[in-house]
GROMACS .gro file of C-alpha atoms in nm:
model
  412
    1UNK     CA    1   0.000   0.000   0.000
    2UNK     CA    2   0.134   0.341  -0.092
    3UNK     CA    3   0.245   0.581   0.177
    4UNK     CA    4   0.008   0.860   0.262
    5UNK     CA    5  -0.205   0.995   0.542
    6UNK     CA    6  -0.400   0.740   0.742
    7UNK     CA    7  -0.779   0.740   0.695
    8UNK     CA    8  -0.965   1.036   0.838
    9UNK     CA    9  -1.062   0.972   1.200
   10UNK     CA   10  -1.407   1.114   1.137
   11UNK     CA   11  -1.498   0.913   0.831
   12UNK     CA   12  -1.690   0.597   0.766
   13UNK     CA   13  -1.928   0.560   1.058
   14UNK     CA   14  -2.239   0.671   1.239
   15UNK     CA   15  -2.093   0.815   1.565
   16UNK     CA   16  -2.160   1.183   1.641
   17UNK     CA   17  -1.948   1.424   1.442
   18UNK     CA   18  -1.736   1.516   1.744
   19UNK     CA   19  -1.624   1.155   1.800
   20UNK     CA   20  -1.277   1.048   1.688
   21UNK     CA   21  -1.293   0.702   1.535
   22UNK     CA   22  -0.924   0.646   1.603
   23UNK     CA   23  -0.959   0.704   1.978
   24UNK     CA   24  -1.274   0.493   1.999
   25UNK     CA   25  -1.115   0.204   1.811
   26UNK     CA   26  -0.796   0.216   2.016
   27UNK     CA   27  -1.002   0.221   2.334
   28UNK     CA   28  -1.209  -0.072   2.206
   29UNK     CA   29  -0.901  -0.284   2.145
   30UNK     CA   30  -0.766  -0.188   2.489
   31UNK     CA   31  -1.085  -0.277   2.680
   32UNK     CA   32  -1.100  -0.613   2.502
   33UNK     CA   33  -0.731  -0.702   2.525
   34UNK     CA   34  -0.691  -0.599   2.887
   35UNK     CA   35  -0.909  -0.896   2.976
   36UNK     CA   36  -0.616  -1.117   2.875
   37UNK     CA   37  -0.404  -0.952   3.142
   38UNK     CA   38  -0.677  -0.935   3.407
   39UNK     CA   39  -0.806  -1.294   3.393
   40UNK     CA   40  -0.551  -1.426   3.648
   41UNK     CA   41  -0.656  -1.140   3.875
   42UNK     CA   42  -1.018  -1.250   3.855
   43UNK     CA   43  -0.967  -1.623   3.892
   44UNK     CA   44  -0.651  -1.674   4.101
   45UNK     CA   45  -0.503  -1.545   4.430
   46UNK     CA   46  -0.333  -1.207   4.410
   47UNK     CA   47   0.037  -1.306   4.382
   48UNK     CA   48  -0.045  -1.541   4.092
   49UNK     CA   49  -0.102  -1.234   3.877
   50UNK     CA   50   0.276  -1.181   3.855
   51UNK     CA   51   0.407  -1.523   3.955
   52UNK     CA   52   0.263  -1.838   3.791
   53UNK     CA   53   0.404  -2.060   4.066
   54UNK     CA   54   0.218  -1.874   4.341
   55UNK     CA   55  -0.089  -2.094   4.290
   56UNK     CA   56  -0.127  -2.417   4.097
   57UNK     CA   57   0.094  -2.704   3.996
   58UNK     CA   58   0.324  -2.516   3.761
   59UNK     CA   59   0.206  -2.720   3.461
   60UNK     CA   60   0.379  -2.646   3.134
   61UNK     CA   61   0.056  -2.521   2.977
   62UNK     CA   62   0.009  -2.274   3.262
   63UNK     CA   63   0.365  -2.148   3.234
   64UNK     CA   64   0.325  -2.104   2.859
   65UNK     CA   65  -0.001  -1.914   2.913
   66UNK     CA   66   0.180  -1.687   3.159
   67UNK     CA   67   0.472  -1.637   2.921
   68UNK     CA   68   0.257  -1.549   2.620
   69UNK     CA   69   0.053  -1.301   2.820
   70UNK     CA   70   0.366  -1.151   2.971
   71UNK     CA   71   0.544  -1.117   2.637
   72UNK     CA   72   0.254  -0.991   2.426
   73UNK     CA   73   0.006  -0.815   2.654
   74UNK     CA   74   0.098  -0.731   3.011
   75UNK     CA   75   0.149  -0.363   3.085
   76UNK     CA   76   0.090  -0.245   2.730
   77UNK     CA   77  -0.290  -0.262   2.735
   78UNK     CA   78  -0.295  -0.075   3.064
   79UNK     CA   79  -0.045   0.160   2.902
   80UNK     CA   80  -0.281   0.206   2.607
   81UNK     CA   81  -0.568   0.283   2.844
   82UNK     CA   82  -0.350   0.540   3.024
   83UNK     CA   83  -0.237   0.689   2.694
   84UNK     CA   84  -0.599   0.730   2.581
   85UNK     CA   85  -0.704   0.864   2.920
   86UNK     CA   86  -0.452   1.145   2.881
   87UNK     CA   87  -0.561   1.215   2.525
   88UNK     CA   88  -0.930   1.217   2.622
   89UNK     CA   89  -0.857   1.449   2.913
   90UNK     CA   90  -0.699   1.700   2.677
   91UNK     CA   91  -0.977   1.661   2.421
   92UNK     CA   92  -1.257   1.716   2.674
   93UNK     CA   93  -1.081   2.016   2.827
   94UNK     CA   94  -1.021   2.175   2.488
   95UNK     CA   95  -1.375   2.123   2.364
   96UNK     CA   96  -1.525   2.251   2.687
   97UNK     CA   97  -1.314   2.568   2.672
   98UNK     CA   98  -1.402   2.620   2.305
   99UNK     CA   99  -1.772   2.591   2.397
  100UNK     CA  100  -1.733   2.864   2.658
  101UNK     CA  101  -1.735   2.629   2.956
  102UNK     CA  102  -1.466   2.594   3.220
  103UNK     CA  103  -1.274   2.288   3.099
  104UNK     CA  104  -1.065   2.253   3.413
  105UNK     CA  105  -1.373   2.260   3.635
  106UNK     CA  106  -1.547   2.002   3.418
  107UNK     CA  107  -1.240   1.777   3.429
  108UNK     CA  108  -1.216   1.794   3.808
  109UNK     CA  109  -1.585   1.709   3.844
  110UNK     CA  110  -1.543   1.415   3.610
  111UNK     CA  111  -1.247   1.292   3.814
  112UNK     CA  112  -1.447   1.323   4.135
  113UNK     CA  113  -1.727   1.108   3.993
  114UNK     CA  114  -1.477   0.860   3.848
  115UNK     CA  115  -1.311   0.827   4.188
  116UNK     CA  116  -1.645   0.738   4.346
  117UNK     CA  117  -1.705   0.477   4.077
  118UNK     CA  118  -1.355   0.341   4.126
  119UNK     CA  119  -1.386   0.313   4.502
  120UNK     CA  120  -1.720   0.134   4.464
  121UNK     CA  121  -1.563  -0.104   4.211
  122UNK     CA  122  -1.262  -0.163   4.435
  123UNK     CA  123  -1.470  -0.224   4.746
  124UNK     CA  124  -1.777  -0.406   4.626
  125UNK     CA  125  -1.675  -0.582   4.303
  126UNK     CA  126  -1.305  -0.644   4.235
  127UNK     CA  127  -0.977  -0.558   4.400
  128UNK     CA  128  -0.803  -0.494   4.067
  129UNK     CA  129  -0.972  -0.157   4.008
  130UNK     CA  130  -0.774   0.106   3.816
  131UNK     CA  131  -1.043   0.378   3.796
  132UNK     CA  132  -0.980   0.537   4.136
  133UNK     CA  133  -0.610   0.554   4.054
  134UNK     CA  134  -0.680   0.713   3.716
  135UNK     CA  135  -0.904   0.971   3.880
  136UNK     CA  136  -0.632   1.080   4.122
  137UNK     CA  137  -0.355   1.084   3.861
  138UNK     CA  138  -0.594   1.258   3.623
  139UNK     CA  139  -0.614   1.549   3.867
  140UNK     CA  140  -0.234   1.578   3.859
  141UNK     CA  141  -0.231   1.552   3.478
  142UNK     CA  142  -0.440   1.870   3.459
  143UNK     CA  143  -0.129   2.070   3.547
  144UNK     CA  144   0.042   1.964   3.224
  145UNK     CA  145  -0.226   2.018   2.959
  146UNK     CA  146  -0.081   2.353   2.849
  147UNK     CA  147   0.258   2.207   2.755
  148UNK     CA  148   0.362   2.160   2.394
  149UNK     CA  149   0.437   1.827   2.233
  150UNK     CA  150   0.807   1.812   2.311
  151UNK     CA  151   0.779   1.927   2.674
  152UNK     CA  152   0.505   1.668   2.724
  153UNK     CA  153   0.723   1.394   2.578
  154UNK     CA  154   1.024   1.490   2.788
  155UNK     CA  155   0.811   1.515   3.103
  156UNK     CA  156   0.666   1.171   3.027
  157UNK     CA  157   1.017   1.032   2.992
  158UNK     CA  158   1.117   1.196   3.321
  159UNK     CA  159   0.814   1.042   3.495
  160UNK     CA  160   0.908   0.700   3.355
  161UNK     CA  161   1.261   0.751   3.484
  162UNK     CA  162   1.127   0.845   3.826
  163UNK     CA  163   0.912   0.531   3.825
  164UNK     CA  164   1.217   0.318   3.744
  165UNK     CA  165   1.424   0.486   4.015
  166UNK     CA  166   1.154   0.429   4.277
  167UNK     CA  167   1.119   0.066   4.167
  168UNK     CA  168   1.494   0.020   4.186
  169UNK     CA  169   1.499   0.150   4.543
  170UNK     CA  170   1.226  -0.098   4.635
  171UNK     CA  171   1.425  -0.380   4.481
  172UNK     CA  172   1.740  -0.280   4.666
  173UNK     CA  173   1.544  -0.309   4.989
  174UNK     CA  174   1.410  -0.648   4.882
  175UNK     CA  175   1.755  -0.780   4.794
  176UNK     CA  176   1.890  -0.666   5.130
  177UNK     CA  177   1.594  -0.829   5.306
  178UNK     CA  178   1.682  -1.165   5.152
  179UNK     CA  179   1.920  -1.229   5.444
  180UNK     CA  180   1.616  -1.236   5.677
  181UNK     CA  181   1.849  -1.194   5.973
  182UNK     CA  182   1.639  -0.935   6.155
  183UNK     CA  183   1.266  -0.920   6.228
  184UNK     CA  184   1.238  -0.614   6.003
  185UNK     CA  185   1.406  -0.786   5.708
  186UNK     CA  186   1.198  -1.098   5.758
  187UNK     CA  187   0.878  -0.894   5.761
  188UNK     CA  188   0.982  -0.709   5.444
  189UNK     CA  189   1.074  -1.036   5.270
  190UNK     CA  190   0.737  -1.188   5.359
  191UNK     CA  191   0.560  -0.875   5.233
  192UNK     CA  192   0.719  -0.910   4.889
  193UNK     CA  193   0.660  -1.284   4.886
  194UNK     CA  194   0.292  -1.214   4.938
  195UNK     CA  195   0.292  -0.969   4.647
  196UNK     CA  196   0.528  -1.124   4.390
  197UNK     CA  197   0.651  -1.456   4.524
  198UNK     CA  198   0.524  -1.797   4.628
  199UNK     CA  199   0.387  -1.746   4.978
  200UNK     CA  200   0.238  -2.095   4.998
  201UNK     CA  201  -0.118  -2.225   5.006
  202UNK     CA  202  -0.161  -2.166   5.379
  203UNK     CA  203  -0.104  -1.792   5.345
  204UNK     CA  204  -0.334  -1.772   5.042
  205UNK     CA  205  -0.625  -1.972   5.181
  206UNK     CA  206  -0.790  -1.676   5.358
  207UNK     CA  207  -0.822  -1.500   5.021
  208UNK     CA  208  -0.940  -1.820   4.849
  209UNK     CA  209  -1.204  -1.888   5.114
  210UNK     CA  210  -1.321  -1.527   5.115
  211UNK     CA  211  -1.362  -1.513   4.736
  212UNK     CA  212  -1.549  -1.844   4.739
  213UNK     CA  213  -1.773  -1.719   5.016
  214UNK     CA  214  -2.069  -1.484   5.009
  215UNK     CA  215  -2.058  -1.137   4.859
  216UNK     CA  216  -2.051  -0.994   5.212
  217UNK     CA  217  -1.752  -1.214   5.299
  218UNK     CA  218  -1.553  -1.118   4.990
  219UNK     CA  219  -1.637  -0.751   5.042
  220UNK     CA  220  -1.517  -0.765   5.400
  221UNK     CA  221  -1.191  -0.923   5.280
  222UNK     CA  222  -1.142  -0.651   5.021
  223UNK     CA  223  -1.206  -0.376   5.274
  224UNK     CA  224  -0.948  -0.530   5.508
  225UNK     CA  225  -0.684  -0.597   5.242
  226UNK     CA  226  -0.724  -0.349   4.957
  227UNK     CA  227  -0.440  -0.113   4.887
  228UNK     CA  228  -0.478   0.258   4.949
  229UNK     CA  229  -0.533   0.456   4.624
  230UNK     CA  230  -0.354   0.755   4.781
  231UNK     CA  231  -0.045   0.540   4.842
  232UNK     CA  232  -0.073   0.402   4.490
  233UNK     CA  233  -0.042   0.755   4.352
  234UNK     CA  234   0.303   0.772   4.509
  235UNK     CA  235   0.411   0.420   4.417
  236UNK     CA  236   0.281   0.383   4.061
  237UNK     CA  237   0.152   0.733   3.988
  238UNK     CA  238   0.464   0.846   3.797
  239UNK     CA  239   0.435   0.543   3.568
  240UNK     CA  240   0.066   0.613   3.497
  241UNK     CA  241   0.126   0.985   3.455
  242UNK     CA  242   0.404   0.920   3.203
  243UNK     CA  243   0.161   0.735   2.974
  244UNK     CA  244  -0.112   1.000   3.020
  245UNK     CA  245   0.127   1.278   2.924
  246UNK     CA  246   0.247   1.078   2.627
  247UNK     CA  247  -0.119   1.047   2.524
  248UNK     CA  248  -0.160   1.424   2.536
  249UNK     CA  249   0.150   1.465   2.321
  250UNK     CA  250   0.029   1.199   2.079
  251UNK     CA  251  -0.305   1.378   2.040
  252UNK     CA  252  -0.148   1.722   1.994
  253UNK     CA  253   0.097   1.589   1.736
  254UNK     CA  254  -0.175   1.420   1.530
  255UNK     CA  255  -0.043   1.069   1.597
  256UNK     CA  256  -0.363   0.948   1.766
  257UNK     CA  257  -0.591   1.108   1.507
  258UNK     CA  258  -0.432   0.925   1.216
  259UNK     CA  259  -0.267   1.231   1.060
  260UNK     CA  260   0.085   1.094   1.027
  261UNK     CA  261   0.210   0.924   0.709
  262UNK     CA  262   0.149   0.551   0.705
  263UNK     CA  263   0.518   0.468   0.672
  264UNK     CA  264   0.583   0.643   1.005
  265UNK     CA  265   0.312   0.434   1.172
  266UNK     CA  266   0.473   0.123   1.022
  267UNK     CA  267   0.811   0.219   1.163
  268UNK     CA  268   0.663   0.267   1.509
  269UNK     CA  269   0.463  -0.054   1.487
  270UNK     CA  270   0.754  -0.268   1.370
  271UNK     CA  271   1.024  -0.098   1.574
  272UNK     CA  272   0.827  -0.041   1.892
  273UNK     CA  273   0.676  -0.388   1.906
  274UNK     CA  274   1.002  -0.560   1.812
  275UNK     CA  275   1.192  -0.386   2.092
  276UNK     CA  276   0.912  -0.433   2.344
  277UNK     CA  277   0.839  -0.799   2.267
  278UNK     CA  278   1.208  -0.891   2.264
  279UNK     CA  279   1.263  -0.714   2.598
  280UNK     CA  280   0.959  -0.875   2.758
  281UNK     CA  281   1.063  -1.216   2.624
  282UNK     CA  282   1.408  -1.169   2.777
  283UNK     CA  283   1.260  -1.066   3.111
  284UNK     CA  284   1.014  -1.357   3.105
  285UNK     CA  285   1.299  -1.598   3.032
  286UNK     CA  286   1.501  -1.452   3.320
  287UNK     CA  287   1.208  -1.493   3.560
  288UNK     CA  288   1.143  -1.849   3.440
  289UNK     CA  289   1.509  -1.952   3.461
  290UNK     CA  290   1.531  -1.812   3.816
  291UNK     CA  291   1.249  -2.041   3.922
  292UNK     CA  292   1.032  -1.728   3.957
  293UNK     CA  293   1.243  -1.607   4.246
  294UNK     CA  294   1.064  -1.316   4.410
  295UNK     CA  295   1.364  -1.089   4.357
  296UNK     CA  296   1.367  -1.139   3.982
  297UNK     CA  297   0.989  -1.110   3.949
  298UNK     CA  298   0.984  -0.788   4.153
  299UNK     CA  299   1.280  -0.643   3.960
  300UNK     CA  300   1.097  -0.697   3.632
  301UNK     CA  301   0.759  -0.574   3.756
  302UNK     CA  302   0.880  -0.270   3.948
  303UNK     CA  303   1.171  -0.147   3.738
  304UNK     CA  304   1.294  -0.317   3.424
  305UNK     CA  305   0.975  -0.327   3.220
  306UNK     CA  306   0.887   0.044   3.255
  307UNK     CA  307   1.052   0.181   2.936
  308UNK     CA  308   0.955  -0.121   2.726
  309UNK     CA  309   0.594  -0.088   2.838
  310UNK     CA  310   0.581   0.266   2.697
  311UNK     CA  311   0.758   0.167   2.377
  312UNK     CA  312   0.525  -0.128   2.330
  313UNK     CA  313   0.220   0.087   2.400
  314UNK     CA  314   0.313   0.325   2.118
  315UNK     CA  315   0.391   0.027   1.895
  316UNK     CA  316   0.049  -0.128   1.952
  317UNK     CA  317  -0.123   0.207   1.899
  318UNK     CA  318   0.055   0.248   1.565
  319UNK     CA  319  -0.036  -0.108   1.461
  320UNK     CA  320  -0.404  -0.058   1.545
  321UNK     CA  321  -0.417   0.274   1.358
  322UNK     CA  322  -0.265   0.106   1.053
  323UNK     CA  323  -0.524  -0.171   1.069
  324UNK     CA  324  -0.827   0.057   1.092
  325UNK     CA  325  -1.064   0.043   0.799
  326UNK     CA  326  -1.339   0.303   0.851
  327UNK     CA  327  -1.681   0.180   0.751
  328UNK     CA  328  -1.605  -0.191   0.786
  329UNK     CA  329  -1.809  -0.407   1.020
  330UNK     CA  330  -1.528  -0.497   1.257
  331UNK     CA  331  -1.397  -0.140   1.286
  332UNK     CA  332  -1.746  -0.015   1.371
  333UNK     CA  333  -1.793  -0.288   1.631
  334UNK     CA  334  -1.455  -0.231   1.795
  335UNK     CA  335  -1.511   0.147   1.799
  336UNK     CA  336  -1.853   0.090   1.957
  337UNK     CA  337  -1.693  -0.122   2.229
  338UNK     CA  338  -1.449   0.164   2.282
  339UNK     CA  339  -1.721   0.426   2.305
  340UNK     CA  340  -1.863   0.213   2.587
  341UNK     CA  341  -1.527   0.123   2.740
  342UNK     CA  342  -1.630   0.240   3.088
  343UNK     CA  343  -1.944   0.025   3.082
  344UNK     CA  344  -1.763  -0.269   2.923
  345UNK     CA  345  -1.478  -0.251   3.174
  346UNK     CA  346  -1.706  -0.257   3.478
  347UNK     CA  347  -1.941  -0.503   3.310
  348UNK     CA  348  -1.651  -0.742   3.257
  349UNK     CA  349  -1.567  -0.722   3.628
  350UNK     CA  350  -1.925  -0.805   3.720
  351UNK     CA  351  -1.942  -1.102   3.481
  352UNK     CA  352  -1.601  -1.241   3.581
  353UNK     CA  353  -1.671  -1.215   3.952
  354UNK     CA  354  -2.002  -1.392   3.894
  355UNK     CA  355  -1.804  -1.679   3.742
  356UNK     CA  356  -1.532  -1.695   4.007
  357UNK     CA  357  -1.674  -1.560   4.333
  358UNK     CA  358  -1.903  -1.730   4.581
  359UNK     CA  359  -2.205  -1.511   4.508
  360UNK     CA  360  -2.190  -1.663   4.158
  361UNK     CA  361  -2.042  -1.994   4.046
  362UNK     CA  362  -1.767  -2.000   4.308
  363UNK     CA  363  -1.487  -2.107   4.074
  364UNK     CA  364  -1.213  -1.895   4.232
  365UNK     CA  365  -0.874  -2.075   4.236
  366UNK     CA  366  -1.032  -2.391   4.090
  367UNK     CA  367  -0.921  -2.349   3.727
  368UNK     CA  368  -0.567  -2.395   3.597
  369UNK     CA  369  -0.423  -2.070   3.463
  370UNK     CA  370  -0.438  -2.178   3.099
  371UNK     CA  371  -0.807  -2.268   3.129
  372UNK     CA  372  -0.901  -1.914   3.227
  373UNK     CA  373  -0.856  -1.798   2.869
  374UNK     CA  374  -1.155  -1.995   2.740
  375UNK     CA  375  -1.361  -1.703   2.876
  376UNK     CA  376  -1.202  -1.453   2.638
  377UNK     CA  377  -1.406  -1.534   2.328
  378UNK     CA  378  -1.752  -1.519   2.493
  379UNK     CA  379  -1.671  -1.189   2.667
  380UNK     CA  380  -1.532  -1.038   2.348
  381UNK     CA  381  -1.838  -1.167   2.166
  382UNK     CA  382  -2.066  -0.991   2.413
  383UNK     CA  383  -1.881  -0.662   2.366
  384UNK     CA  384  -1.908  -0.697   1.987
  385UNK     CA  385  -2.275  -0.793   1.993
  386UNK     CA  386  -2.425  -0.547   2.239
  387UNK     CA  387  -2.219  -0.227   2.218
  388UNK     CA  388  -2.323  -0.103   1.874
  389UNK     CA  389  -2.695  -0.186   1.902
  390UNK     CA  390  -2.707  -0.012   2.239
  391UNK     CA  391  -2.535   0.297   2.096
  392UNK     CA  392  -2.760   0.298   1.790
  393UNK     CA  393  -3.061   0.312   2.022
  394UNK     CA  394  -2.939   0.525   2.312
  395UNK     CA  395  -2.634   0.711   2.176
  396UNK     CA  396  -2.421   0.653   2.486
  397UNK     CA  397  -2.326   0.370   2.719
  398UNK     CA  398  -2.532   0.346   3.041
  399UNK     CA  399  -2.244   0.416   3.276
  400UNK     CA  400  -2.100   0.681   3.044
  401UNK     CA  401  -2.436   0.860   3.063
  402UNK     CA  402  -2.444   0.836   3.443
  403UNK     CA  403  -2.087   0.968   3.459
  404UNK     CA  404  -2.172   1.264   3.237
  405UNK     CA  405  -2.495   1.348   3.421
  406UNK     CA  406  -2.330   1.316   3.764
  407UNK     CA  407  -2.037   1.538   3.661
  408UNK     CA  408  -2.273   1.802   3.525
  409UNK     CA  409  -2.496   1.766   3.831
  410UNK     CA  410  -2.210   1.855   4.068
  411UNK     CA  411  -2.196   2.195   3.901
  412UNK     CA  412  -2.554   2.264   3.999
   0.00000   0.00000   0.00000
């Protein structure tokens, strides 16, 4: 195909004229693909998310499932969500200001409502919530919307560097704690084992029993054991902010709206994904060869994968933009899923917890890791089948409408 501008982001579909097809489609791919990363979080105890030996027999099929997800998906779909969150923040602010409204005030109200949604999700549905974190980091991101493309990129790089430095400091503490020759070091070692290591079935059984119990029991467990979103802003906020700022830069530069030449998108897709996939494969091999030692797993998760996550995120965004074909059935369906990403994200949590938790089928920690992925196709199918008909009839996802009305209502 000859080089030239990518297809117009506003062509070939029925969405309102102020919708950007490129952003909707990217968001649709992200909300679908992030399920691949989140399935272990729904169906297995918490440390199994990062360490496949934390729960289960360590079967070859489970290790391969972990490796494929780690190499191809992990981090980059969350990165894509963060990228798009930053771009959408800028877009909403700009359009509100152009319409004579106070964009900053609207943004802060939206973040307040999103934080309430996130805390409800975190407390009453699933401990893997990211919405409350996005709301808090989104408030910080407001301070950077006036920067140009290059300052945004350099600030994003600086935030990624800060994230790596903070992760490195954590890992230094973990490596020193390996001696376990003082009560403090032993406590720190056990803390990281519980998060990234293989703490043993006895330590994980309270979580397993709680998730297999009633909704009240699992909710009580989450309340007692959930992380603090305010602490998360310090620990992983710089990493999230780096992707949000990169999203703002990508929108301002025209990258996310499909305005760059196709050969540039190809370079980013091939180069970014090659570097990212090779790096993640190397890190996965190092973790595997170490026997999934908690020090290696934590080093990868907290420090080493940060730059390659950003590079891979841009690579996937470029690949998706290249693949878009406005007006085709699959592009319209994916874009529709993206327009309803908020509803689809929370809806996925509800469906998955109904499968795995005790108020539903009670299958938590009963399935081998590899078996979890049989749920991908039906969930993707639901997103494809219901999103566009709902939008054709109502124009907006149900939770998107509630979010908008609540944010506007705060003003009154």
